[in-house]
């Protein structure tokens, strides 16, 4: 998305993501196979409405968009800031985003493409690299943290989005050939799990003279469902392990209703660009490899466009039925998984906060909920803002607090760069496997602890426990324990490997940062089920804080 609008009863929307085409090259990358929780093991596939890993375990993608490759910069935005590119990924993983959706344009992957807008002092390792070489580095580092990556062909060129998957300058043949090249480039790296074929196909022209993307109309030049089959099957011919993410359209006919002619017969059921999958049940996307299809709608709030449903007297009670109609039925009827590829808001209108809270509740909690990638990490998304603030380092806590209960942190091999440069703080990638309790003696002099409740909701809460080593020596490896009242149970944790046994919670040091120096502090974040309660009987190893 970059900007979206809608038209009267036709309810179309302009979005802010980017589409991209591919460049030939084979890259020697180091595959990062995620651990068996969070983002799963090996490549992913589908089973009914679930995404599952190579062992059959259910995986929920709870990710974020980081855009820029689709723009004139041809690389990630925010590389101009004082935070390193690694520091930004560290923060995303720490917050619990286990998947990165990366928009790009065909321009950014052409031979000779040049990346601009990079702070060479902060990111000296990116000097002279092409956009694809920078993408390689981001994918490798994200994979080392247990994150997964979805590539999003956002735009044919950096000039802007297109209603169809091809333009006069970028043919369908080029679109498919570039996708095949990208699939080959990352064929041996399971960090990259799939292709979002084209961003936000949408209506154009006024009915009955429609010229935009339709669904199920049978016109091969405009039927997005048929085009998705052609591209998806071509990609699977090269990389049969990828998931194929297919967005919706805006109006199934491919044309805008003429809402000014007072003729209701010309009006039809239209929604957000890319957000209307109402015909996918009747006209499903058919792929040659079974269990690879994921439907990926987009959904936005009033800061993008004030759709009629936001002013319905029953709002927000009317929203679940709208979501059911456009895309939720695919999940509820066990037809296919849903991965909501974009959704976002500035939260400036009170209705938007209600929208986001209700939308997240609609997706469901825990690993069995619908997958999603929030729009966006970038603070420079004009009509949504970002999770990152304008410094590209600190976080918009109002948004993060709403999303946090639904995030499942990535599970990976840890941070290979324990002392990153720049302002990005190192972060752990928690796993669900228990860790043995360290036996290092308590620090001489003890510890102090402080607790901050970040958020609370019906049936759960989010908090941060900060523990400082006030002793005279380092604690290596460190472990923090605390007690909760009966009935309070851990949902997720970060900055440590957090587990619970009975009423005792243990936060064990991550492998990449096992030592807590004298005078140093560690902050363990978590979400929990039950009535909000402060940690009690906090200990650093065996020292009571």
JSON list of C-alpha atoms in Angstrom, two decimals, residues 189-381:
[
{"chain": "A", "resi": 189, "resn": "UNK", "atom": "CA", "xyz": [16.92, -21.11, 1.31]},
{"chain": "A", "resi": 190, "resn": "UNK", "atom": "CA", "xyz": [13.82, -22.07, 3.34]},
{"chain": "A", "resi": 191, "resn": "UNK", "atom": "CA", "xyz": [13.78, -18.65, 4.97]},
{"chain": "A", "resi": 192, "resn": "UNK", "atom": "CA", "xyz": [11.96, -17.53, 1.80]},
{"chain": "A", "resi": 193, "resn": "UNK", "atom": "CA", "xyz": [8.62, -19.32, 1.89]},
{"chain": "A", "resi": 194, "resn": "UNK", "atom": "CA", "xyz": [6.65, -17.92, -0.99]},
{"chain": "A", "resi": 195, "resn": "UNK", "atom": "CA", "xyz": [5.46, -15.42, -3.56]},
{"chain": "A", "resi": 196, "resn": "UNK", "atom": "CA", "xyz": [2.74, -12.78, -3.24]},
{"chain": "A", "resi": 197, "resn": "UNK", "atom": "CA", "xyz": [2.13, -12.67, -6.98]},
{"chain": "A", "resi": 198, "resn": "UNK", "atom": "CA", "xyz": [0.88, -9.12, -7.57]},
{"chain": "A", "resi": 199, "resn": "UNK", "atom": "CA", "xyz": [-0.09, -6.42, -5.15]},
{"chain": "A", "resi": 200, "resn": "UNK", "atom": "CA", "xyz": [-3.67, -5.20, -5.06]},
{"chain": "A", "resi": 201, "resn": "UNK", "atom": "CA", "xyz": [-5.19, -6.00, -8.46]},
{"chain": "A", "resi": 202, "resn": "UNK", "atom": "CA", "xyz": [-8.18, -3.73, -8.79]},
{"chain": "A", "resi": 203, "resn": "UNK", "atom": "CA", "xyz": [-11.00, -2.38, -10.92]},
{"chain": "A", "resi": 204, "resn": "UNK", "atom": "CA", "xyz": [-10.63, 0.21, -13.63]},
{"chain": "A", "resi": 205, "resn": "UNK", "atom": "CA", "xyz": [-13.12, 1.72, -16.06]},
{"chain": "A", "resi": 206, "resn": "UNK", "atom": "CA", "xyz": [-16.86, 2.09, -15.48]},
{"chain": "A", "resi": 207, "resn": "UNK", "atom": "CA", "xyz": [-19.21, -0.83, -15.97]},
{"chain": "A", "resi": 208, "resn": "UNK", "atom": "CA", "xyz": [-20.04, -2.23, -18.41]},
{"chain": "A", "resi": 209, "resn": "UNK", "atom": "CA", "xyz": [-16.79, -1.04, -20.05]},
{"chain": "A", "resi": 210, "resn": "UNK", "atom": "CA", "xyz": [-14.56, -2.60, -17.38]},
{"chain": "A", "resi": 211, "resn": "UNK", "atom": "CA", "xyz": [-10.80, -2.66, -18.02]},
{"chain": "A", "resi": 212, "resn": "UNK", "atom": "CA", "xyz": [-9.46, -3.68, -14.59]},
{"chain": "A", "resi": 213, "resn": "UNK", "atom": "CA", "xyz": [-8.79, -6.97, -12.84]},
{"chain": "A", "resi": 214, "resn": "UNK", "atom": "CA", "xyz": [-11.85, -9.22, -12.55]},
{"chain": "A", "resi": 215, "resn": "UNK", "atom": "CA", "xyz": [-12.32, -12.54, -10.72]},
{"chain": "A", "resi": 216, "resn": "UNK", "atom": "CA", "xyz": [-13.98, -15.39, -12.58]},
{"chain": "A", "resi": 217, "resn": "UNK", "atom": "CA", "xyz": [-15.04, -13.37, -15.61]},
{"chain": "A", "resi": 218, "resn": "UNK", "atom": "CA", "xyz": [-13.12, -15.69, -17.97]},
{"chain": "A", "resi": 219, "resn": "UNK", "atom": "CA", "xyz": [-11.34, -12.94, -19.91]},
{"chain": "A", "resi": 220, "resn": "UNK", "atom": "CA", "xyz": [-7.70, -14.08, -19.90]},
{"chain": "A", "resi": 221, "resn": "UNK", "atom": "CA", "xyz": [-6.53, -10.49, -20.30]},
{"chain": "A", "resi": 222, "resn": "UNK", "atom": "CA", "xyz": [-8.32, -9.40, -17.12]},
{"chain": "A", "resi": 223, "resn": "UNK", "atom": "CA", "xyz": [-9.22, -12.46, -15.02]},
{"chain": "A", "resi": 224, "resn": "UNK", "atom": "CA", "xyz": [-6.87, -12.28, -12.06]},
{"chain": "A", "resi": 225, "resn": "UNK", "atom": "CA", "xyz": [-7.79, -15.78, -10.92]},
{"chain": "A", "resi": 226, "resn": "UNK", "atom": "CA", "xyz": [-6.57, -17.25, -14.22]},
{"chain": "A", "resi": 227, "resn": "UNK", "atom": "CA", "xyz": [-3.41, -15.12, -14.21]},
{"chain": "A", "resi": 228, "resn": "UNK", "atom": "CA", "xyz": [-2.62, -16.23, -10.66]},
{"chain": "A", "resi": 229, "resn": "UNK", "atom": "CA", "xyz": [-2.86, -19.83, -11.84]},
{"chain": "A", "resi": 230, "resn": "UNK", "atom": "CA", "xyz": [-0.48, -19.21, -14.73]},
{"chain": "A", "resi": 231, "resn": "UNK", "atom": "CA", "xyz": [2.12, -17.47, -12.59]},
{"chain": "A", "resi": 232, "resn": "UNK", "atom": "CA", "xyz": [1.68, -19.74, -9.57]},
{"chain": "A", "resi": 233, "resn": "UNK", "atom": "CA", "xyz": [2.14, -22.89, -11.61]},
{"chain": "A", "resi": 234, "resn": "UNK", "atom": "CA", "xyz": [5.19, -21.45, -13.38]},
{"chain": "A", "resi": 235, "resn": "UNK", "atom": "CA", "xyz": [6.79, -20.67, -10.00]},
{"chain": "A", "resi": 236, "resn": "UNK", "atom": "CA", "xyz": [5.96, -24.10, -8.61]},
{"chain": "A", "resi": 237, "resn": "UNK", "atom": "CA", "xyz": [7.60, -25.65, -11.65]},
{"chain": "A", "resi": 238, "resn": "UNK", "atom": "CA", "xyz": [10.85, -24.08, -10.45]},
{"chain": "A", "resi": 239, "resn": "UNK", "atom": "CA", "xyz": [10.33, -24.19, -6.67]},
{"chain": "A", "resi": 240, "resn": "UNK", "atom": "CA", "xyz": [7.53, -26.62, -5.71]},
{"chain": "A", "resi": 241, "resn": "UNK", "atom": "CA", "xyz": [8.06, -25.91, -1.99]},
{"chain": "A", "resi": 242, "resn": "UNK", "atom": "CA", "xyz": [6.90, -22.30, -2.09]},
{"chain": "A", "resi": 243, "resn": "UNK", "atom": "CA", "xyz": [3.54, -21.08, -0.90]},
{"chain": "A", "resi": 244, "resn": "UNK", "atom": "CA", "xyz": [1.61, -19.06, -3.49]},
{"chain": "A", "resi": 245, "resn": "UNK", "atom": "CA", "xyz": [-0.09, -16.02, -1.94]},
{"chain": "A", "resi": 246, "resn": "UNK", "atom": "CA", "xyz": [-3.03, -14.73, -3.99]},
{"chain": "A", "resi": 247, "resn": "UNK", "atom": "CA", "xyz": [-4.70, -11.43, -3.18]},
{"chain": "A", "resi": 248, "resn": "UNK", "atom": "CA", "xyz": [-8.26, -10.54, -4.10]},
{"chain": "A", "resi": 249, "resn": "UNK", "atom": "CA", "xyz": [-9.53, -7.82, -6.44]},
{"chain": "A", "resi": 250, "resn": "UNK", "atom": "CA", "xyz": [-11.67, -4.79, -5.63]},
{"chain": "A", "resi": 251, "resn": "UNK", "atom": "CA", "xyz": [-14.75, -5.39, -7.82]},
{"chain": "A", "resi": 252, "resn": "UNK", "atom": "CA", "xyz": [-15.34, -8.91, -9.24]},
{"chain": "A", "resi": 253, "resn": "UNK", "atom": "CA", "xyz": [-16.36, -7.47, -12.63]},
{"chain": "A", "resi": 254, "resn": "UNK", "atom": "CA", "xyz": [-13.12, -5.53, -12.90]},
{"chain": "A", "resi": 255, "resn": "UNK", "atom": "CA", "xyz": [-15.02, -2.27, -13.38]},
{"chain": "A", "resi": 256, "resn": "UNK", "atom": "CA", "xyz": [-16.09, 0.51, -11.08]},
{"chain": "A", "resi": 257, "resn": "UNK", "atom": "CA", "xyz": [-19.79, 0.88, -10.46]},
{"chain": "A", "resi": 258, "resn": "UNK", "atom": "CA", "xyz": [-21.15, 4.10, -11.91]},
{"chain": "A", "resi": 259, "resn": "UNK", "atom": "CA", "xyz": [-22.46, 5.44, -8.63]},
{"chain": "A", "resi": 260, "resn": "UNK", "atom": "CA", "xyz": [-23.40, 8.80, -10.11]},
{"chain": "A", "resi": 261, "resn": "UNK", "atom": "CA", "xyz": [-26.02, 7.58, -12.58]},
{"chain": "A", "resi": 262, "resn": "UNK", "atom": "CA", "xyz": [-28.65, 6.67, -9.96]},
{"chain": "A", "resi": 263, "resn": "UNK", "atom": "CA", "xyz": [-28.94, 3.26, -11.64]},
{"chain": "A", "resi": 264, "resn": "UNK", "atom": "CA", "xyz": [-28.50, 0.62, -8.94]},
{"chain": "A", "resi": 265, "resn": "UNK", "atom": "CA", "xyz": [-28.28, -2.12, -11.55]},
{"chain": "A", "resi": 266, "resn": "UNK", "atom": "CA", "xyz": [-24.76, -0.95, -12.37]},
{"chain": "A", "resi": 267, "resn": "UNK", "atom": "CA", "xyz": [-23.65, -1.06, -8.74]},
{"chain": "A", "resi": 268, "resn": "UNK", "atom": "CA", "xyz": [-21.85, -4.14, -7.50]},
{"chain": "A", "resi": 269, "resn": "UNK", "atom": "CA", "xyz": [-20.18, -5.49, -4.40]},
{"chain": "A", "resi": 270, "resn": "UNK", "atom": "CA", "xyz": [-16.75, -3.85, -4.25]},
{"chain": "A", "resi": 271, "resn": "UNK", "atom": "CA", "xyz": [-14.14, -3.63, -1.50]},
{"chain": "A", "resi": 272, "resn": "UNK", "atom": "CA", "xyz": [-10.54, -2.66, -0.83]},
{"chain": "A", "resi": 273, "resn": "UNK", "atom": "CA", "xyz": [-7.97, -3.08, -3.58]},
{"chain": "A", "resi": 274, "resn": "UNK", "atom": "CA", "xyz": [-6.79, -6.67, -3.26]},
{"chain": "A", "resi": 275, "resn": "UNK", "atom": "CA", "xyz": [-9.35, -7.27, -0.51]},
{"chain": "A", "resi": 276, "resn": "UNK", "atom": "CA", "xyz": [-12.30, -8.84, -2.33]},
{"chain": "A", "resi": 277, "resn": "UNK", "atom": "CA", "xyz": [-12.13, -12.65, -2.43]},
{"chain": "A", "resi": 278, "resn": "UNK", "atom": "CA", "xyz": [-15.88, -13.09, -2.45]},
{"chain": "A", "resi": 279, "resn": "UNK", "atom": "CA", "xyz": [-15.74, -15.08, -5.72]},
{"chain": "A", "resi": 280, "resn": "UNK", "atom": "CA", "xyz": [-12.79, -17.31, -4.75]},
{"chain": "A", "resi": 281, "resn": "UNK", "atom": "CA", "xyz": [-15.10, -19.96, -3.31]},
{"chain": "A", "resi": 282, "resn": "UNK", "atom": "CA", "xyz": [-16.97, -20.24, -6.61]},
{"chain": "A", "resi": 283, "resn": "UNK", "atom": "CA", "xyz": [-13.87, -19.77, -8.78]},
{"chain": "A", "resi": 284, "resn": "UNK", "atom": "CA", "xyz": [-10.89, -21.11, -6.79]},
{"chain": "A", "resi": 285, "resn": "UNK", "atom": "CA", "xyz": [-7.28, -20.73, -7.85]},
{"chain": "A", "resi": 286, "resn": "UNK", "atom": "CA", "xyz": [-6.13, -24.14, -9.17]},
{"chain": "A", "resi": 287, "resn": "UNK", "atom": "CA", "xyz": [-2.45, -24.99, -8.69]},
{"chain": "A", "resi": 288, "resn": "UNK", "atom": "CA", "xyz": [-0.60, -28.02, -10.05]},
{"chain": "A", "resi": 289, "resn": "UNK", "atom": "CA", "xyz": [1.03, -28.71, -6.68]},
{"chain": "A", "resi": 290, "resn": "UNK", "atom": "CA", "xyz": [-1.44, -29.48, -3.91]},
{"chain": "A", "resi": 291, "resn": "UNK", "atom": "CA", "xyz": [-1.42, -27.64, -0.58]},
{"chain": "A", "resi": 292, "resn": "UNK", "atom": "CA", "xyz": [0.40, -24.52, -1.71]},
{"chain": "A", "resi": 293, "resn": "UNK", "atom": "CA", "xyz": [-2.39, -21.91, -1.99]},
{"chain": "A", "resi": 294, "resn": "UNK", "atom": "CA", "xyz": [-2.85, -19.13, 0.59]},
{"chain": "A", "resi": 295, "resn": "UNK", "atom": "CA", "xyz": [-5.39, -16.36, 0.03]},
{"chain": "A", "resi": 296, "resn": "UNK", "atom": "CA", "xyz": [-4.08, -12.95, 1.08]},
{"chain": "A", "resi": 297, "resn": "UNK", "atom": "CA", "xyz": [-6.62, -10.12, 1.42]},
{"chain": "A", "resi": 298, "resn": "UNK", "atom": "CA", "xyz": [-5.87, -6.50, 2.37]},
{"chain": "A", "resi": 299, "resn": "UNK", "atom": "CA", "xyz": [-7.90, -4.54, 4.91]},
{"chain": "A", "resi": 300, "resn": "UNK", "atom": "CA", "xyz": [-7.66, -0.91, 6.03]},
{"chain": "A", "resi": 301, "resn": "UNK", "atom": "CA", "xyz": [-9.16, 1.69, 8.36]},
{"chain": "A", "resi": 302, "resn": "UNK", "atom": "CA", "xyz": [-10.55, 5.22, 8.01]},
{"chain": "A", "resi": 303, "resn": "UNK", "atom": "CA", "xyz": [-7.09, 6.80, 7.72]},
{"chain": "A", "resi": 304, "resn": "UNK", "atom": "CA", "xyz": [-6.90, 5.15, 4.28]},
{"chain": "A", "resi": 305, "resn": "UNK", "atom": "CA", "xyz": [-10.52, 5.66, 3.24]},
{"chain": "A", "resi": 306, "resn": "UNK", "atom": "CA", "xyz": [-13.77, 6.06, 5.13]},
{"chain": "A", "resi": 307, "resn": "UNK", "atom": "CA", "xyz": [-15.73, 3.13, 3.75]},
{"chain": "A", "resi": 308, "resn": "UNK", "atom": "CA", "xyz": [-19.50, 3.21, 4.29]},
{"chain": "A", "resi": 309, "resn": "UNK", "atom": "CA", "xyz": [-19.33, 0.43, 6.87]},
{"chain": "A", "resi": 310, "resn": "UNK", "atom": "CA", "xyz": [-17.40, 2.62, 9.31]},
{"chain": "A", "resi": 311, "resn": "UNK", "atom": "CA", "xyz": [-20.47, 4.87, 9.65]},
{"chain": "A", "resi": 312, "resn": "UNK", "atom": "CA", "xyz": [-23.02, 2.09, 9.97]},
{"chain": "A", "resi": 313, "resn": "UNK", "atom": "CA", "xyz": [-25.08, 2.59, 13.17]},
{"chain": "A", "resi": 314, "resn": "UNK", "atom": "CA", "xyz": [-24.15, -0.93, 14.28]},
{"chain": "A", "resi": 315, "resn": "UNK", "atom": "CA", "xyz": [-20.38, -0.38, 13.94]},
{"chain": "A", "resi": 316, "resn": "UNK", "atom": "CA", "xyz": [-18.27, -2.31, 14.94]},
{"chain": "A", "resi": 317, "resn": "UNK", "atom": "CA", "xyz": [-20.78, -5.16, 15.32]},
{"chain": "A", "resi": 318, "resn": "UNK", "atom": "CA", "xyz": [-21.26, -5.08, 11.53]},
{"chain": "A", "resi": 319, "resn": "UNK", "atom": "CA", "xyz": [-17.60, -5.79, 10.74]},
{"chain": "A", "resi": 320, "resn": "UNK", "atom": "CA", "xyz": [-17.35, -9.58, 11.25]},
{"chain": "A", "resi": 321, "resn": "UNK", "atom": "CA", "xyz": [-20.08, -10.16, 8.65]},
{"chain": "A", "resi": 322, "resn": "UNK", "atom": "CA", "xyz": [-18.21, -7.90, 6.18]},
{"chain": "A", "resi": 323, "resn": "UNK", "atom": "CA", "xyz": [-14.95, -9.76, 6.76]},
{"chain": "A", "resi": 324, "resn": "UNK", "atom": "CA", "xyz": [-16.78, -13.09, 6.49]},
{"chain": "A", "resi": 325, "resn": "UNK", "atom": "CA", "xyz": [-18.22, -12.06, 3.14]},
{"chain": "A", "resi": 326, "resn": "UNK", "atom": "CA", "xyz": [-15.05, -10.76, 1.51]},
{"chain": "A", "resi": 327, "resn": "UNK", "atom": "CA", "xyz": [-12.52, -13.33, 2.71]},
{"chain": "A", "resi": 328, "resn": "UNK", "atom": "CA", "xyz": [-13.14, -14.83, 6.15]},
{"chain": "A", "resi": 329, "resn": "UNK", "atom": "CA", "xyz": [-15.48, -17.52, 4.78]},
{"chain": "A", "resi": 330, "resn": "UNK", "atom": "CA", "xyz": [-12.49, -19.18, 3.07]},
{"chain": "A", "resi": 331, "resn": "UNK", "atom": "CA", "xyz": [-10.95, -19.79, 6.48]},
{"chain": "A", "resi": 332, "resn": "UNK", "atom": "CA", "xyz": [-14.15, -20.59, 8.33]},
{"chain": "A", "resi": 333, "resn": "UNK", "atom": "CA", "xyz": [-15.22, -23.14, 5.72]},
{"chain": "A", "resi": 334, "resn": "UNK", "atom": "CA", "xyz": [-11.75, -24.77, 5.82]},
{"chain": "A", "resi": 335, "resn": "UNK", "atom": "CA", "xyz": [-11.19, -23.98, 2.12]},
{"chain": "A", "resi": 336, "resn": "UNK", "atom": "CA", "xyz": [-7.72, -22.41, 2.45]},
{"chain": "A", "resi": 337, "resn": "UNK", "atom": "CA", "xyz": [-5.54, -20.46, 4.88]},
{"chain": "A", "resi": 338, "resn": "UNK", "atom": "CA", "xyz": [-5.81, -16.69, 5.14]},
{"chain": "A", "resi": 339, "resn": "UNK", "atom": "CA", "xyz": [-2.70, -14.52, 5.39]},
{"chain": "A", "resi": 340, "resn": "UNK", "atom": "CA", "xyz": [-3.84, -10.90, 5.66]},
{"chain": "A", "resi": 341, "resn": "UNK", "atom": "CA", "xyz": [-0.99, -9.32, 3.72]},
{"chain": "A", "resi": 342, "resn": "UNK", "atom": "CA", "xyz": [-1.68, -5.69, 4.62]},
{"chain": "A", "resi": 343, "resn": "UNK", "atom": "CA", "xyz": [-3.75, -3.87, 7.23]},
{"chain": "A", "resi": 344, "resn": "UNK", "atom": "CA", "xyz": [-2.96, -0.66, 9.06]},
{"chain": "A", "resi": 345, "resn": "UNK", "atom": "CA", "xyz": [-4.01, 2.72, 10.42]},
{"chain": "A", "resi": 346, "resn": "UNK", "atom": "CA", "xyz": [-2.61, 5.90, 11.93]},
{"chain": "A", "resi": 347, "resn": "UNK", "atom": "CA", "xyz": [-4.97, 5.36, 14.91]},
{"chain": "A", "resi": 348, "resn": "UNK", "atom": "CA", "xyz": [-5.87, 9.07, 14.72]},
{"chain": "A", "resi": 349, "resn": "UNK", "atom": "CA", "xyz": [-9.61, 8.38, 14.49]},
{"chain": "A", "resi": 350, "resn": "UNK", "atom": "CA", "xyz": [-11.07, 6.62, 17.58]},
{"chain": "A", "resi": 351, "resn": "UNK", "atom": "CA", "xyz": [-12.96, 4.35, 15.18]},
{"chain": "A", "resi": 352, "resn": "UNK", "atom": "CA", "xyz": [-9.65, 3.04, 13.92]},
{"chain": "A", "resi": 353, "resn": "UNK", "atom": "CA", "xyz": [-8.59, 1.77, 17.32]},
{"chain": "A", "resi": 354, "resn": "UNK", "atom": "CA", "xyz": [-11.90, -0.06, 17.59]},
{"chain": "A", "resi": 355, "resn": "UNK", "atom": "CA", "xyz": [-11.38, -1.42, 14.06]},
{"chain": "A", "resi": 356, "resn": "UNK", "atom": "CA", "xyz": [-7.90, -2.73, 14.81]},
{"chain": "A", "resi": 357, "resn": "UNK", "atom": "CA", "xyz": [-8.91, -4.32, 18.11]},
{"chain": "A", "resi": 358, "resn": "UNK", "atom": "CA", "xyz": [-11.90, -6.02, 16.51]},
{"chain": "A", "resi": 359, "resn": "UNK", "atom": "CA", "xyz": [-9.97, -7.12, 13.44]},
{"chain": "A", "resi": 360, "resn": "UNK", "atom": "CA", "xyz": [-7.28, -8.76, 15.55]},
{"chain": "A", "resi": 361, "resn": "UNK", "atom": "CA", "xyz": [-9.89, -10.50, 17.68]},
{"chain": "A", "resi": 362, "resn": "UNK", "atom": "CA", "xyz": [-11.53, -11.74, 14.45]},
{"chain": "A", "resi": 363, "resn": "UNK", "atom": "CA", "xyz": [-8.27, -13.39, 13.34]},
{"chain": "A", "resi": 364, "resn": "UNK", "atom": "CA", "xyz": [-8.22, -15.50, 16.50]},
{"chain": "A", "resi": 365, "resn": "UNK", "atom": "CA", "xyz": [-5.63, -16.07, 19.19]},
{"chain": "A", "resi": 366, "resn": "UNK", "atom": "CA", "xyz": [-2.77, -18.54, 19.38]},
{"chain": "A", "resi": 367, "resn": "UNK", "atom": "CA", "xyz": [-1.17, -20.65, 16.70]},
{"chain": "A", "resi": 368, "resn": "UNK", "atom": "CA", "xyz": [-4.51, -21.59, 15.10]},
{"chain": "A", "resi": 369, "resn": "UNK", "atom": "CA", "xyz": [-5.45, -18.00, 14.26]},
{"chain": "A", "resi": 370, "resn": "UNK", "atom": "CA", "xyz": [-5.26, -16.43, 10.80]},
{"chain": "A", "resi": 371, "resn": "UNK", "atom": "CA", "xyz": [-1.83, -15.30, 9.64]},
{"chain": "A", "resi": 372, "resn": "UNK", "atom": "CA", "xyz": [-1.02, -11.65, 8.90]},
{"chain": "A", "resi": 373, "resn": "UNK", "atom": "CA", "xyz": [1.70, -9.13, 8.03]},
{"chain": "A", "resi": 374, "resn": "UNK", "atom": "CA", "xyz": [1.01, -5.63, 9.37]},
{"chain": "A", "resi": 375, "resn": "UNK", "atom": "CA", "xyz": [1.47, -2.51, 7.21]},
{"chain": "A", "resi": 376, "resn": "UNK", "atom": "CA", "xyz": [4.03, -1.40, 8.09]},
{"chain": "A", "resi": 377, "resn": "UNK", "atom": "CA", "xyz": [7.34, -1.18, 9.90]},
{"chain": "A", "resi": 378, "resn": "UNK", "atom": "CA", "xyz": [7.97, 2.09, 8.03]},
{"chain": "A", "resi": 379, "resn": "UNK", "atom": "CA", "xyz": [6.90, 5.32, 9.76]},
{"chain": "A", "resi": 380, "resn": "UNK", "atom": "CA", "xyz": [6.80, 7.04, 6.33]},
{"chain": "A", "resi": 381, "resn": "UNK", "atom": "CA", "xyz": [3.66, 5.27, 5.12]}
]
